[in-house]
Amino acid sequence: MAKAIKIKKGLDINLKGKAAEVFVEAAKADRFAVVPDHYVGITPKITVRAGDRVKAGTTVMTDKQFPEIRFVSPVSGEVEAVNRGEKRRVLNIVIKPDGQDAVETFAVKPVAECSGDDVKALLLESGLWAYIKQRPYDRVASPNVVPRDIFVTAYNTAPLAPDFDFIVKGEEEALRTGLAALAKLTTGTVYVGVKKGSSLSLPNVEVVELDGPHPAGNVGVMINHIKPVNKGETVWTLNAADVLFIGRLFLTGKVDFTRIVALTGSEMTERGYVRTTAGCTIASLTQGKTLPGNSHIRLISGNVLTGTKVAPDDFLGAYDNQITAIPEGDETDEFLGWAMPGFGKYSVSRTYLSWLESKKKEHVIDARIRGGRRAMIMSNEYDRVFPLDILPEYLLKAIITFDIDKMENLGIYEVAPEDFALCEFVDTSKIEIQKIVRSGLNLLYKEMN
């Protein structure tokens, strides 16, 4: 019988614009890119030049610290540009597809015949290692460490999140194969979090049923409730949608970066799922599918809590399978602002009378901060939406002052910025909490390594 985790602390933000469980047509992308900033913790070393021909699976960059970690082209075509920013920092490697679908082939054996070293070598060579993250530090996993356990989340509770059970239809074998390969990489257990009542059949792994408000589907909730990470321990985490890449590789001997992306949000006129390839342009997904007036629309690669603001000529995030379109709010003027009764406005703190409305009401929320930044207020508001057995306010203060002993005692090794997304949303002080946590994890990594 599957384990079950039910949380009560959290918050479901009921937004307008959930994707219908149907596939919609999208424009064919004319550019793809590998973006180093999508992969936390790597320092890119470029291995191609503009004009080089590549296949899907051809290495385009490596990590300077761990050269064995490769990053590959998602499509076949020609390297159009290696774009750099200040101090020659690599912004992206742009590839123009040729439509030939040429693919690098890799020598694979059935998973049952592979050792852990065989699986690791194949994932490193094929560029799929980058989809494995580690905790502590929430960064691309070190290939020199054997994880205590591996945690995979197949349930997303974020606002307007895609339904993984819909995404995986027809690819159950790839999922099971990918999980079997991951099991070779640890001496511990592979835990897979699914929604309560999921029909997924996943043998040879520990299935965990997740229930409750967001962030019930976060991998951090699983880790904290099943087996917290102590100092000196390492666990790996993956999104189940990325496990499909691994399963396809072992089934076919080729990399297949096909990704199903949900088009969501109140400003999206056509909502559903699009079959595309990782690294595609945002425009190829949203063209003709957003309300008129793009200058007043916030496009987000990911969800509204943890996603990244993007423009049409930017590229889909490496780990993202959702595009969200919400109002920017920059053209909105309100008479008396917060002093009005606020009928129809979303309110967590009951500032507006809208809290009396049905919880089933779908809200349209724009991208405005709605307040000014001020000192952190110890009002217990974080704890109401934070289901981990951690004191969020005290941990944040320890990170800000960079008190390593306190950070360790308060659980820094098992958290990631996404675990604090709801704290940031409800925060009356408008503090960039996720940014603080990311900065703290990066500094701690440098200090401890």
mmCIF file of N, CA and C in Angstrom, residues 304-385:
data_model
loop_
_atom_site.group_PDB
_atom_site.id
_atom_site.type_symbol
_atom_site.label_atom_id
_atom_site.label_comp_id
_atom_site.label_asym_id
_atom_site.label_seq_id
_atom_site.Cartn_x
_atom_site.Cartn_y
_atom_site.Cartn_z
ATOM 1 N N VAL A 304 2.980 31.071 -11.609
ATOM 2 C CA VAL A 304 3.030 32.458 -11.149
ATOM 3 C C VAL A 304 3.842 32.634 -9.874
ATOM 4 N N LEU A 305 4.104 31.556 -9.134
ATOM 5 C CA LEU A 305 4.834 31.665 -7.881
ATOM 6 C C LEU A 305 6.335 31.502 -8.043
ATOM 7 N N THR A 306 6.762 30.615 -8.922
ATOM 8 C CA THR A 306 8.197 30.318 -9.050
ATOM 9 C C THR A 306 8.726 30.512 -10.461
ATOM 10 N N GLY A 307 7.856 30.867 -11.413
ATOM 11 C CA GLY A 307 8.283 30.985 -12.808
ATOM 12 C C GLY A 307 9.106 32.226 -13.072
ATOM 13 N N THR A 308 9.554 32.356 -14.312
ATOM 14 C CA THR A 308 10.421 33.449 -14.743
ATOM 15 C C THR A 308 9.708 34.307 -15.778
ATOM 16 N N LYS A 309 9.771 35.625 -15.602
ATOM 17 C CA LYS A 309 9.193 36.546 -16.577
ATOM 18 C C LYS A 309 9.959 36.413 -17.888
ATOM 19 N N VAL A 310 9.230 36.266 -18.997
ATOM 20 C CA VAL A 310 9.860 36.083 -20.304
ATOM 21 C C VAL A 310 9.199 36.987 -21.335
ATOM 22 N N ALA A 311 9.907 37.194 -22.435
ATOM 23 C CA ALA A 311 9.386 37.910 -23.600
ATOM 24 C C ALA A 311 9.156 36.888 -24.715
ATOM 25 N N PRO A 312 8.385 37.244 -25.740
ATOM 26 C CA PRO A 312 8.125 36.280 -26.819
ATOM 27 C C PRO A 312 9.377 35.715 -27.476
ATOM 28 N N ASP A 313 10.481 36.509 -27.520
ATOM 29 C CA ASP A 313 11.692 36.018 -28.166
ATOM 30 C C ASP A 313 12.629 35.308 -27.195
ATOM 31 N N ASP A 314 12.187 35.091 -25.947
ATOM 32 C CA ASP A 314 12.951 34.274 -25.003
ATOM 33 C C ASP A 314 12.644 32.804 -25.233
ATOM 34 N N PHE A 315 13.212 31.958 -24.366
ATOM 35 C CA PHE A 315 13.108 30.512 -24.583
ATOM 36 C C PHE A 315 12.501 29.817 -23.363
ATOM 37 N N LEU A 316 11.811 28.719 -23.625
ATOM 38 C CA LEU A 316 11.170 27.941 -22.573
ATOM 39 C C LEU A 316 12.215 27.473 -21.566
ATOM 40 N N GLY A 317 11.898 27.623 -20.265
ATOM 41 C CA GLY A 317 12.811 27.184 -19.222
ATOM 42 C C GLY A 317 13.110 25.696 -19.317
ATOM 43 N N ALA A 318 14.329 25.311 -18.973
ATOM 44 C CA ALA A 318 14.770 23.928 -19.143
ATOM 45 C C ALA A 318 13.905 22.932 -18.384
ATOM 46 N N TYR A 319 13.394 23.330 -17.222
ATOM 47 C CA TYR A 319 12.597 22.412 -16.398
ATOM 48 C C TYR A 319 11.102 22.706 -16.465
ATOM 49 N N ASP A 320 10.696 23.653 -17.307
ATOM 50 C CA ASP A 320 9.307 24.125 -17.299
ATOM 51 C C ASP A 320 8.426 23.355 -18.275
ATOM 52 N N ASN A 321 7.213 23.071 -17.837
ATOM 53 C CA ASN A 321 6.199 22.492 -18.741
ATOM 54 C C ASN A 321 4.885 23.253 -18.610
ATOM 55 N N GLN A 322 5.023 24.581 -18.406
ATOM 56 C CA GLN A 322 3.855 25.447 -18.278
ATOM 57 C C GLN A 322 4.218 26.863 -18.702
ATOM 58 N N ILE A 323 3.336 27.501 -19.454
ATOM 59 C CA ILE A 323 3.441 28.924 -19.785
ATOM 60 C C ILE A 323 2.188 29.606 -19.232
ATOM 61 N N THR A 324 2.382 30.687 -18.497
ATOM 62 C CA THR A 324 1.267 31.390 -17.871
ATOM 63 C C THR A 324 1.215 32.823 -18.386
ATOM 64 N N ALA A 325 0.024 33.288 -18.709
ATOM 65 C CA ALA A 325 -0.179 34.674 -19.150
ATOM 66 C C ALA A 325 -1.176 35.344 -18.215
ATOM 67 N N ILE A 326 -0.731 36.398 -17.519
ATOM 68 C CA ILE A 326 -1.592 37.138 -16.604
ATOM 69 C C ILE A 326 -1.486 38.627 -16.930
ATOM 70 N N PRO A 327 -2.400 39.449 -16.434
ATOM 71 C CA PRO A 327 -2.283 40.891 -16.688
ATOM 72 C C PRO A 327 -1.042 41.467 -16.017
ATOM 73 N N GLU A 328 -0.394 42.397 -16.692
ATOM 74 C CA GLU A 328 0.757 43.077 -16.098
ATOM 75 C C GLU A 328 0.292 44.023 -14.991
ATOM 76 N N GLY A 329 -0.815 44.722 -15.230
ATOM 77 C CA GLY A 329 -1.355 45.626 -14.231
ATOM 78 C C GLY A 329 -0.777 47.024 -14.277
ATOM 79 N N ASP A 330 0.134 47.281 -15.245
ATOM 80 C CA ASP A 330 0.803 48.584 -15.286
ATOM 81 C C ASP A 330 -0.091 49.699 -15.810
ATOM 82 N N GLU A 331 -1.240 49.344 -16.395
ATOM 83 C CA GLU A 331 -2.137 50.377 -16.922
ATOM 84 C C GLU A 331 -3.343 50.579 -16.007
ATOM 85 N N THR A 332 -3.324 49.934 -14.834
ATOM 86 C CA THR A 332 -4.478 49.977 -13.940
ATOM 87 C C THR A 332 -4.381 51.142 -12.957
ATOM 88 N N ASP A 333 -5.447 51.903 -12.852
ATOM 89 C CA ASP A 333 -5.556 52.965 -11.849
ATOM 90 C C ASP A 333 -6.792 52.685 -10.991
ATOM 91 N N GLU A 334 -6.607 52.727 -9.675
ATOM 92 C CA GLU A 334 -7.707 52.426 -8.768
ATOM 93 C C GLU A 334 -8.021 53.640 -7.894
ATOM 94 N N PHE A 335 -9.263 54.018 -7.851
ATOM 95 C CA PHE A 335 -9.704 55.129 -7.006
ATOM 96 C C PHE A 335 -9.614 54.716 -5.534
ATOM 97 N N LEU A 336 -8.820 55.421 -4.759
ATOM 98 C CA LEU A 336 -8.613 55.190 -3.323
ATOM 99 C C LEU A 336 -7.920 53.864 -3.003
ATOM 100 N N GLY A 337 -7.598 53.067 -4.031
ATOM 101 C CA GLY A 337 -6.797 51.860 -3.827
ATOM 102 C C GLY A 337 -7.307 50.944 -2.733
ATOM 103 N N TRP A 338 -6.444 50.680 -1.731
ATOM 104 C CA TRP A 338 -6.763 49.712 -0.681
ATOM 105 C C TRP A 338 -7.924 50.162 0.210
ATOM 106 N N ALA A 339 -8.262 51.435 0.189
ATOM 107 C CA ALA A 339 -9.320 51.942 1.063
ATOM 108 C C ALA A 339 -10.720 51.547 0.598
ATOM 109 N N MET A 340 -10.839 51.038 -0.610
ATOM 110 C CA MET A 340 -12.137 50.601 -1.124
ATOM 111 C C MET A 340 -12.482 49.217 -0.573
ATOM 112 N N PRO A 341 -13.763 48.836 -0.602
ATOM 113 C CA PRO A 341 -14.161 47.529 -0.061
ATOM 114 C C PRO A 341 -13.468 46.351 -0.733
ATOM 115 N N GLY A 342 -13.113 46.504 -2.010
ATOM 116 C CA GLY A 342 -12.355 45.459 -2.692
ATOM 117 C C GLY A 342 -13.151 44.230 -3.076
ATOM 118 N N PHE A 343 -14.399 44.410 -3.475
ATOM 119 C CA PHE A 343 -15.185 43.271 -3.937
ATOM 120 C C PHE A 343 -14.505 42.677 -5.179
ATOM 121 N N GLY A 344 -14.341 41.382 -5.187
ATOM 122 C CA GLY A 344 -13.743 40.715 -6.334
ATOM 123 C C GLY A 344 -12.240 40.609 -6.277
ATOM 124 N N LYS A 345 -11.597 41.298 -5.316
ATOM 125 C CA LYS A 345 -10.140 41.217 -5.204
ATOM 126 C C LYS A 345 -9.741 40.024 -4.344
ATOM 127 N N TYR A 346 -8.675 39.362 -4.758
ATOM 128 C CA TYR A 346 -8.202 38.212 -3.987
ATOM 129 C C TYR A 346 -7.499 38.698 -2.724
ATOM 130 N N SER A 347 -7.820 38.094 -1.587
ATOM 131 C CA SER A 347 -7.221 38.516 -0.318
ATOM 132 C C SER A 347 -6.994 37.310 0.577
ATOM 133 N N VAL A 348 -5.750 37.121 0.992
ATOM 134 C CA VAL A 348 -5.421 36.055 1.937
ATOM 135 C C VAL A 348 -5.631 36.537 3.366
ATOM 136 N N SER A 349 -5.281 37.791 3.620
ATOM 137 C CA SER A 349 -5.310 38.344 4.973
ATOM 138 C C SER A 349 -6.667 38.931 5.356
ATOM 139 N N ARG A 350 -7.663 38.764 4.485
ATOM 140 C CA ARG A 350 -9.016 39.275 4.721
ATOM 141 C C ARG A 350 -9.056 40.802 4.765
ATOM 142 N N THR A 351 -8.121 41.425 4.053
ATOM 143 C CA THR A 351 -8.128 42.880 3.952
ATOM 144 C C THR A 351 -9.382 43.349 3.231
ATOM 145 N N TYR A 352 -9.815 42.574 2.230
ATOM 146 C CA TYR A 352 -10.983 42.943 1.436
ATOM 147 C C TYR A 352 -12.156 42.015 1.750
ATOM 148 N N LEU A 353 -13.344 42.494 1.472
ATOM 149 C CA LEU A 353 -14.540 41.700 1.736
ATOM 150 C C LEU A 353 -14.655 40.499 0.806
ATOM 151 N N SER A 354 -13.784 40.421 -0.173
ATOM 152 C CA SER A 354 -13.837 39.297 -1.112
ATOM 153 C C SER A 354 -13.585 37.956 -0.430
ATOM 154 N N TRP A 355 -13.002 37.965 0.770
ATOM 155 C CA TRP A 355 -12.751 36.684 1.446
ATOM 156 C C TRP A 355 -14.052 35.970 1.803
ATOM 157 N N LEU A 356 -15.178 36.701 1.766
ATOM 158 C CA LEU A 356 -16.471 36.088 2.043
ATOM 159 C C LEU A 356 -17.006 35.296 0.849
ATOM 160 N N GLU A 357 -16.406 35.508 -0.322
ATOM 161 C CA GLU A 357 -16.874 34.839 -1.531
ATOM 162 C C GLU A 357 -16.507 33.361 -1.502
ATOM 163 N N SER A 358 -17.148 32.603 -2.343
ATOM 164 C CA SER A 358 -16.889 31.167 -2.434
ATOM 165 C C SER A 358 -15.438 30.901 -2.822
ATOM 166 N N LYS A 359 -14.863 29.878 -2.201
ATOM 167 C CA LYS A 359 -13.490 29.502 -2.524
ATOM 168 C C LYS A 359 -13.378 28.942 -3.945
ATOM 169 N N LYS A 360 -14.511 28.607 -4.537
ATOM 170 C CA LYS A 360 -14.502 28.068 -5.896
ATOM 171 C C LYS A 360 -14.415 29.172 -6.951
ATOM 172 N N LYS A 361 -14.544 30.411 -6.534
ATOM 173 C CA LYS A 361 -14.480 31.529 -7.488
ATOM 174 C C LYS A 361 -13.072 31.629 -8.077
ATOM 175 N N GLU A 362 -13.006 31.768 -9.393
ATOM 176 C CA GLU A 362 -11.713 31.922 -10.070
ATOM 177 C C GLU A 362 -11.346 33.401 -10.122
ATOM 178 N N HIS A 363 -10.123 33.720 -9.746
ATOM 179 C CA HIS A 363 -9.689 35.107 -9.659
ATOM 180 C C HIS A 363 -8.734 35.453 -10.801
ATOM 181 N N VAL A 364 -8.750 36.703 -11.182
ATOM 182 C CA VAL A 364 -7.774 37.249 -12.118
ATOM 183 C C VAL A 364 -6.856 38.171 -11.311
ATOM 184 N N ILE A 365 -5.612 37.784 -11.167
ATOM 185 C CA ILE A 365 -4.654 38.553 -10.377
ATOM 186 C C ILE A 365 -3.541 39.034 -11.301
ATOM 187 N N ASP A 366 -3.220 40.320 -11.216
ATOM 188 C CA ASP A 366 -2.163 40.855 -12.076
ATOM 189 C C ASP A 366 -0.813 40.792 -11.370
ATOM 190 N N ALA A 367 0.227 41.318 -12.031
ATOM 191 C CA ALA A 367 1.598 41.152 -11.559
ATOM 192 C C ALA A 367 2.072 42.254 -10.621
ATOM 193 N N ARG A 368 1.188 43.146 -10.210
ATOM 194 C CA ARG A 368 1.600 44.224 -9.317
ATOM 195 C C ARG A 368 1.966 43.692 -7.926
ATOM 196 N N ILE A 369 2.917 44.371 -7.274
ATOM 197 C CA ILE A 369 3.335 43.978 -5.932
ATOM 198 C C ILE A 369 2.266 44.321 -4.907
ATOM 199 N N ARG A 370 1.538 45.419 -5.132
ATOM 200 C CA ARG A 370 0.474 45.872 -4.246
ATOM 201 C C ARG A 370 0.997 46.168 -2.843
ATOM 202 N N GLY A 371 1.979 47.017 -2.765
ATOM 203 C CA GLY A 371 2.516 47.418 -1.471
ATOM 204 C C GLY A 371 3.959 47.834 -1.611
ATOM 205 N N GLY A 372 4.537 48.318 -0.526
ATOM 206 C CA GLY A 372 5.930 48.732 -0.540
ATOM 207 C C GLY A 372 6.774 47.839 0.340
ATOM 208 N N ARG A 373 8.043 47.720 0.006
ATOM 209 C CA ARG A 373 8.951 46.884 0.790
ATOM 210 C C ARG A 373 9.220 47.546 2.137
ATOM 211 N N ARG A 374 9.267 46.698 3.167
ATOM 212 C CA ARG A 374 9.541 47.191 4.516
ATOM 213 C C ARG A 374 10.212 46.082 5.311
ATOM 214 N N ALA A 375 10.509 46.347 6.572
ATOM 215 C CA ALA A 375 11.188 45.352 7.403
ATOM 216 C C ALA A 375 10.327 44.105 7.589
ATOM 217 N N MET A 376 10.985 42.970 7.799
ATOM 218 C CA MET A 376 10.267 41.718 8.023
ATOM 219 C C MET A 376 9.468 41.800 9.318
ATOM 220 N N ILE A 377 8.196 41.432 9.228
ATOM 221 C CA ILE A 377 7.303 41.481 10.382
ATOM 222 C C ILE A 377 7.103 40.064 10.911
ATOM 223 N N MET A 378 7.456 39.833 12.156
ATOM 224 C CA MET A 378 7.304 38.505 12.760
ATOM 225 C C MET A 378 5.855 38.326 13.201
ATOM 226 N N SER A 379 5.003 37.996 12.254
ATOM 227 C CA SER A 379 3.570 37.912 12.531
ATOM 228 C C SER A 379 3.013 36.503 12.354
ATOM 229 N N ASN A 380 3.880 35.544 12.135
ATOM 230 C CA ASN A 380 3.477 34.150 11.938
ATOM 231 C C ASN A 380 2.739 33.921 10.616
ATOM 232 N N GLU A 381 2.769 34.898 9.710
ATOM 233 C CA GLU A 381 2.041 34.732 8.453
ATOM 234 C C GLU A 381 2.717 33.695 7.544
ATOM 235 N N TYR A 382 4.032 33.554 7.617
ATOM 236 C CA TYR A 382 4.711 32.531 6.823
ATOM 237 C C TYR A 382 4.296 31.138 7.279
ATOM 238 N N ASP A 383 4.255 30.957 8.602
ATOM 239 C CA ASP A 383 4.020 29.625 9.156
ATOM 240 C C ASP A 383 2.650 29.072 8.760
ATOM 241 N N ARG A 384 1.694 29.942 8.479
ATOM 242 C CA ARG A 384 0.346 29.476 8.123
ATOM 243 C C ARG A 384 0.310 28.771 6.767
ATOM 244 N N VAL A 385 1.273 29.072 5.904
ATOM 245 C CA VAL A 385 1.275 28.463 4.565
ATOM 246 C C VAL A 385 2.515 27.605 4.329
#
